[in-house]
Amino acid sequence: MRKEKLCIRTPQIYDWVRRKVELPTIRFTELDHRDDCGCNKGENDPCKIITNSKSFLVKCFLSDANGDELNPTDKHAFNCFAYPIGQNISTTLPSGQVIDLQKVKVTISGFIVIEIINSFGFTICISIPIPFSTTQIFTLCLPEGTFPICEITSFKCTTDLVCSKKKFDHIDVCIKLYIDIQSITNIKLQIDGVSCTARSDIEIDLDDCPSDLPPSPCPKLSPS
């Protein structure tokens, strides 16, 4: 196929910063009556439930406001907003060039759920959705006509359940994020390429009828 000049519209990245953020440890010293341990005769203290368990797993996962688990790689799994706050900062590059960067505020929020699983893989207790949030300030090259966007590229949540005398003492939750922030704008480019068209459909025989052949006979096991 012959190449031709094509005009496309695409985002261009002007600046890109990645930051690792560890939220302050969230500690719960009291149980919420809405946490679900009701499958154990109304017992709401996970430490009493797991006392006789040989092994158990305490984990937390990203969820929506209803407690349904979300995939952290889904770009809509977090609420992430970035906006300039109108302050310029002059900085000197290693080359000696002085440039102006802009302050950008980034706010991230979401929900997690804490779950306790026994050695058989069954959920013993599960919490209500727990909100979390953080606000970060970035410095970004933000020329006129560009705008900032943010994205969570990695999410990790760990928990530590502490029992004292077979009773709940506290549970700690640690959340770590990698935040990407970019300044972008849409630009028009002329490229050499080939216009693409849809391919022909491939017909596949999906009629999988069962075989009429009888099963194979068993080997002769009894003495004749």
Tab-separated table of C-alpha atoms in Angstrom:
chain	number	residue	atom	x	y	z
A	1	MET	CA	0.000	0.000	0.000
A	2	ARG	CA	1.257	3.457	-0.876
A	3	LYS	CA	2.133	5.794	1.971
A	4	GLU	CA	0.523	9.204	2.073
A	5	LYS	CA	0.630	12.359	4.154
A	6	LEU	CA	-1.746	12.077	7.115
A	7	CYS	CA	-2.761	14.793	9.551
A	8	ILE	CA	-3.487	13.506	13.058
A	9	ARG	CA	-4.400	15.060	16.383
A	10	THR	CA	-2.619	13.636	19.432
A	11	PRO	CA	-1.637	14.640	22.977
A	12	GLN	CA	1.909	15.891	23.484
A	13	ILE	CA	3.632	15.605	26.866
A	14	TYR	CA	5.621	18.702	27.846
A	15	ASP	CA	6.698	17.603	31.324
A	16	TRP	CA	6.326	14.399	33.325
A	17	VAL	CA	7.012	13.739	37.007
A	18	ARG	CA	6.618	10.505	38.986
A	19	ARG	CA	6.553	10.438	42.782
A	20	LYS	CA	6.309	7.679	45.353
A	21	VAL	CA	3.914	8.633	48.157
A	22	GLU	CA	3.447	6.742	51.398
A	23	LEU	CA	0.386	7.905	53.298
A	24	PRO	CA	0.622	8.247	57.078
A	25	THR	CA	-0.265	4.980	58.790
A	26	ILE	CA	-3.990	4.751	59.463
A	27	ARG	CA	-4.615	3.211	62.888
A	28	PHE	CA	-7.982	1.961	64.079
A	29	THR	CA	-8.253	1.363	67.822
A	30	GLU	CA	-11.993	0.719	67.830
A	31	LEU	CA	-14.172	-1.631	65.837
A	32	ASP	CA	-17.027	-0.292	63.757
A	33	HIS	CA	-20.350	-1.978	64.500
A	34	ARG	CA	-21.004	-2.035	60.754
A	35	ASP	CA	-18.023	-4.315	60.077
A	36	ASP	CA	-19.297	-7.716	59.021
A	37	CYS	CA	-18.226	-10.596	61.259
A	38	GLY	CA	-21.827	-11.709	61.601
A	39	CYS	CA	-21.184	-15.113	60.092
A	40	ASN	CA	-19.679	-16.052	63.451
A	41	LYS	CA	-22.790	-15.939	65.660
A	42	GLY	CA	-22.797	-12.164	65.874
A	43	GLU	CA	-19.199	-11.911	67.089
A	44	ASN	CA	-17.689	-8.586	66.014
A	45	ASP	CA	-14.164	-9.005	67.435
A	46	PRO	CA	-11.897	-10.601	64.797
A	47	CYS	CA	-9.302	-11.493	67.447
A	48	LYS	CA	-11.777	-13.772	69.200
A	49	ILE	CA	-12.665	-15.410	65.925
A	50	ILE	CA	-9.098	-16.100	64.783
A	51	THR	CA	-7.836	-17.278	68.189
A	52	ASN	CA	-8.419	-20.917	67.322
A	53	SER	CA	-7.397	-20.573	63.689
A	54	LYS	CA	-4.104	-22.156	62.688
A	55	SER	CA	-3.535	-19.551	60.013
A	56	PHE	CA	-5.286	-16.506	58.642
A	57	LEU	CA	-4.637	-13.666	56.232
A	58	VAL	CA	-5.392	-9.996	56.808
A	59	LYS	CA	-5.450	-7.999	53.597
A	60	CYS	CA	-6.857	-4.777	52.232
A	61	PHE	CA	-7.953	-3.962	48.720
A	62	LEU	CA	-9.044	-0.953	46.716
A	63	SER	CA	-12.813	-0.566	46.496
A	64	ASP	CA	-15.551	1.803	45.469
A	65	ALA	CA	-17.876	3.568	47.907
A	66	ASN	CA	-20.035	0.425	48.084
A	67	GLY	CA	-17.148	-1.878	49.019
A	68	ASP	CA	-16.877	-3.602	45.637
A	69	GLU	CA	-13.274	-4.430	44.737
A	70	LEU	CA	-11.622	-2.340	42.021
A	71	ASN	CA	-8.641	-3.008	39.805
A	72	PRO	CA	-5.928	-0.443	40.719
A	73	THR	CA	-4.785	-0.371	37.085
A	74	ASP	CA	-8.173	1.005	36.023
A	75	LYS	CA	-7.660	4.741	35.525
A	76	HIS	CA	-11.118	5.393	36.986
A	77	ALA	CA	-10.380	3.471	40.204
A	78	PHE	CA	-9.139	6.632	41.954
A	79	ASN	CA	-10.334	10.196	42.174
A	80	CYS	CA	-7.281	12.116	40.982
A	81	PHE	CA	-7.438	15.856	40.302
A	82	ALA	CA	-4.601	18.188	39.315
A	83	TYR	CA	-4.837	21.950	39.015
A	84	PRO	CA	-2.332	24.831	38.972
A	85	ILE	CA	-2.305	27.107	42.005
A	86	GLY	CA	-0.832	30.158	40.277
A	87	GLN	CA	2.636	30.243	41.790
A	88	ASN	CA	5.805	30.285	39.676
A	89	ILE	CA	9.141	29.013	40.948
A	90	SER	CA	12.450	29.801	39.250
A	91	THR	CA	14.942	26.954	39.192
A	92	THR	CA	18.327	26.360	37.606
A	93	LEU	CA	18.891	23.292	35.454
A	94	PRO	CA	22.189	21.355	35.555
A	95	SER	CA	23.046	23.106	32.274
A	96	GLY	CA	22.828	26.468	34.033
A	97	GLN	CA	19.616	27.513	32.295
A	98	VAL	CA	17.082	29.233	34.547
A	99	ILE	CA	13.461	28.231	33.951
A	100	ASP	CA	10.113	28.937	35.565
A	101	LEU	CA	8.075	26.045	36.931
A	102	GLN	CA	4.508	26.211	38.166
A	103	LYS	CA	3.066	24.789	41.361
A	104	VAL	CA	0.381	22.175	40.802
A	105	LYS	CA	-1.835	20.749	43.532
A	106	VAL	CA	-2.825	17.103	43.194
A	107	THR	CA	-5.559	15.506	45.313
A	108	ILE	CA	-6.122	11.751	45.364
A	109	SER	CA	-8.912	9.921	47.145
A	110	GLY	CA	-10.496	6.497	47.207
A	111	PHE	CA	-11.682	3.669	49.428
A	112	ILE	CA	-10.183	0.490	50.834
A	113	VAL	CA	-11.723	-2.558	52.502
A	114	ILE	CA	-10.009	-4.733	55.127
A	115	GLU	CA	-10.679	-8.461	54.881
A	116	ILE	CA	-9.698	-11.374	57.139
A	117	ILE	CA	-9.503	-14.784	55.452
A	118	ASN	CA	-9.118	-18.142	57.186
A	119	SER	CA	-6.887	-21.040	56.162
A	120	PHE	CA	-9.675	-22.450	53.965
A	121	GLY	CA	-9.891	-19.246	51.926
A	122	PHE	CA	-13.215	-18.134	53.403
A	123	THR	CA	-13.824	-14.560	54.527
A	124	ILE	CA	-14.101	-14.349	58.317
A	125	CYS	CA	-14.584	-10.597	58.614
A	126	ILE	CA	-14.845	-7.725	56.168
A	127	SER	CA	-14.920	-4.023	56.949
A	128	ILE	CA	-17.067	-1.261	55.601
A	129	PRO	CA	-15.403	0.904	52.897
A	130	ILE	CA	-12.735	3.098	54.506
A	131	PRO	CA	-11.976	6.428	52.792
A	132	PHE	CA	-8.442	7.695	52.270
A	133	SER	CA	-7.011	10.809	50.642
A	134	THR	CA	-3.812	12.745	50.163
A	135	THR	CA	-2.827	16.126	48.732
A	136	GLN	CA	0.540	16.672	47.062
A	137	ILE	CA	2.257	19.739	45.616
A	138	PHE	CA	4.307	19.299	42.432
A	139	THR	CA	6.398	21.715	40.400
A	140	LEU	CA	5.794	21.285	36.689
A	141	CYS	CA	6.710	22.965	33.447
A	142	LEU	CA	3.287	24.217	32.408
A	143	PRO	CA	3.501	26.471	29.332
A	144	GLU	CA	0.471	28.519	28.372
A	145	GLY	CA	-2.009	26.308	26.545
A	146	THR	CA	-1.083	23.134	28.443
A	147	PHE	CA	-2.919	21.562	31.363
A	148	PRO	CA	-1.950	19.055	34.081
A	149	ILE	CA	-3.312	15.522	34.372
A	150	CYS	CA	-2.600	12.930	37.051
A	151	GLU	CA	-2.648	9.146	37.175
A	152	ILE	CA	-1.976	6.492	39.810
A	153	THR	CA	0.447	3.993	38.270
A	154	SER	CA	0.945	1.742	41.309
A	155	PHE	CA	-1.043	0.983	44.474
A	156	LYS	CA	-0.130	-1.144	47.471
A	157	CYS	CA	-2.058	-1.598	50.701
A	158	THR	CA	-0.814	-3.598	53.711
A	159	THR	CA	-2.393	-4.244	57.100
A	160	ASP	CA	-1.260	-5.355	60.542
A	161	LEU	CA	-3.825	-6.720	63.004
A	162	VAL	CA	-2.705	-6.581	66.661
A	163	CYS	CA	-4.519	-8.630	69.326
A	164	SER	CA	-3.944	-8.411	73.075
A	165	LYS	CA	-5.163	-11.171	75.391
A	166	LYS	CA	-7.341	-12.547	72.600
A	167	LYS	CA	-9.065	-9.181	72.160
A	168	PHE	CA	-8.807	-6.545	69.479
A	169	ASP	CA	-6.175	-3.894	70.228
A	170	HIS	CA	-5.685	-2.069	66.939
A	171	ILE	CA	-5.160	-2.487	63.221
A	172	ASP	CA	-2.706	-0.470	61.126
A	173	VAL	CA	-3.144	0.235	57.429
A	174	CYS	CA	-0.314	1.430	55.192
A	175	ILE	CA	-0.996	2.737	51.678
A	176	LYS	CA	1.702	3.402	49.080
A	177	LEU	CA	1.099	5.082	45.728
A	178	TYR	CA	3.056	6.063	42.668
A	179	ILE	CA	1.655	9.276	41.207
A	180	ASP	CA	2.343	10.404	37.646
A	181	ILE	CA	1.607	14.001	36.717
A	182	GLN	CA	2.030	15.378	33.214
A	183	SER	CA	1.517	18.675	31.441
A	184	ILE	CA	-0.066	18.032	28.053
A	185	THR	CA	-1.898	19.640	25.185
A	186	ASN	CA	-3.385	18.359	21.941
A	187	ILE	CA	-1.344	19.058	18.830
A	188	LYS	CA	-1.724	18.362	15.099
A	189	LEU	CA	0.991	16.415	13.296
A	190	GLN	CA	1.601	15.480	9.694
A	191	ILE	CA	3.002	11.978	9.332
A	192	ASP	CA	3.780	9.517	6.562
A	193	GLY	CA	1.445	6.573	6.849
A	194	VAL	CA	-1.223	4.379	5.364
A	195	SER	CA	-4.913	4.869	6.066
A	196	CYS	CA	-6.293	1.776	7.740
A	197	THR	CA	-9.545	0.033	6.946
A	198	ALA	CA	-11.479	-2.770	8.587
A	199	ARG	CA	-10.409	-6.311	7.725
A	200	SER	CA	-12.812	-8.972	6.505
A	201	ASP	CA	-14.540	-11.052	9.142
A	202	ILE	CA	-13.246	-14.593	9.624
A	203	GLU	CA	-15.998	-17.154	9.888
A	204	ILE	CA	-15.310	-19.796	12.533
A	205	ASP	CA	-17.394	-22.929	12.944
A	206	LEU	CA	-18.523	-22.802	16.570
A	207	ASP	CA	-20.910	-25.745	16.273
A	208	ASP	CA	-19.309	-28.165	18.729
A	209	CYS	CA	-21.653	-31.155	18.666
A	210	PRO	CA	-20.989	-34.034	21.074
A	211	SER	CA	-19.437	-37.156	19.638
A	212	ASP	CA	-21.661	-40.205	19.062
A	213	LEU	CA	-18.769	-42.577	19.691
A	214	PRO	CA	-19.043	-44.704	22.862
A	215	PRO	CA	-16.412	-44.381	25.606
A	216	SER	CA	-13.298	-46.516	25.344
A	217	PRO	CA	-13.661	-49.908	27.071
A	218	CYS	CA	-11.921	-50.575	30.376
A	219	PRO	CA	-8.973	-52.958	30.376
A	220	LYS	CA	-9.688	-56.541	31.405
A	221	LEU	CA	-9.236	-56.638	35.197
A	222	SER	CA	-10.977	-59.867	36.262
A	223	PRO	CA	-9.385	-63.245	35.688
A	224	SER	CA	-11.045	-65.312	32.998
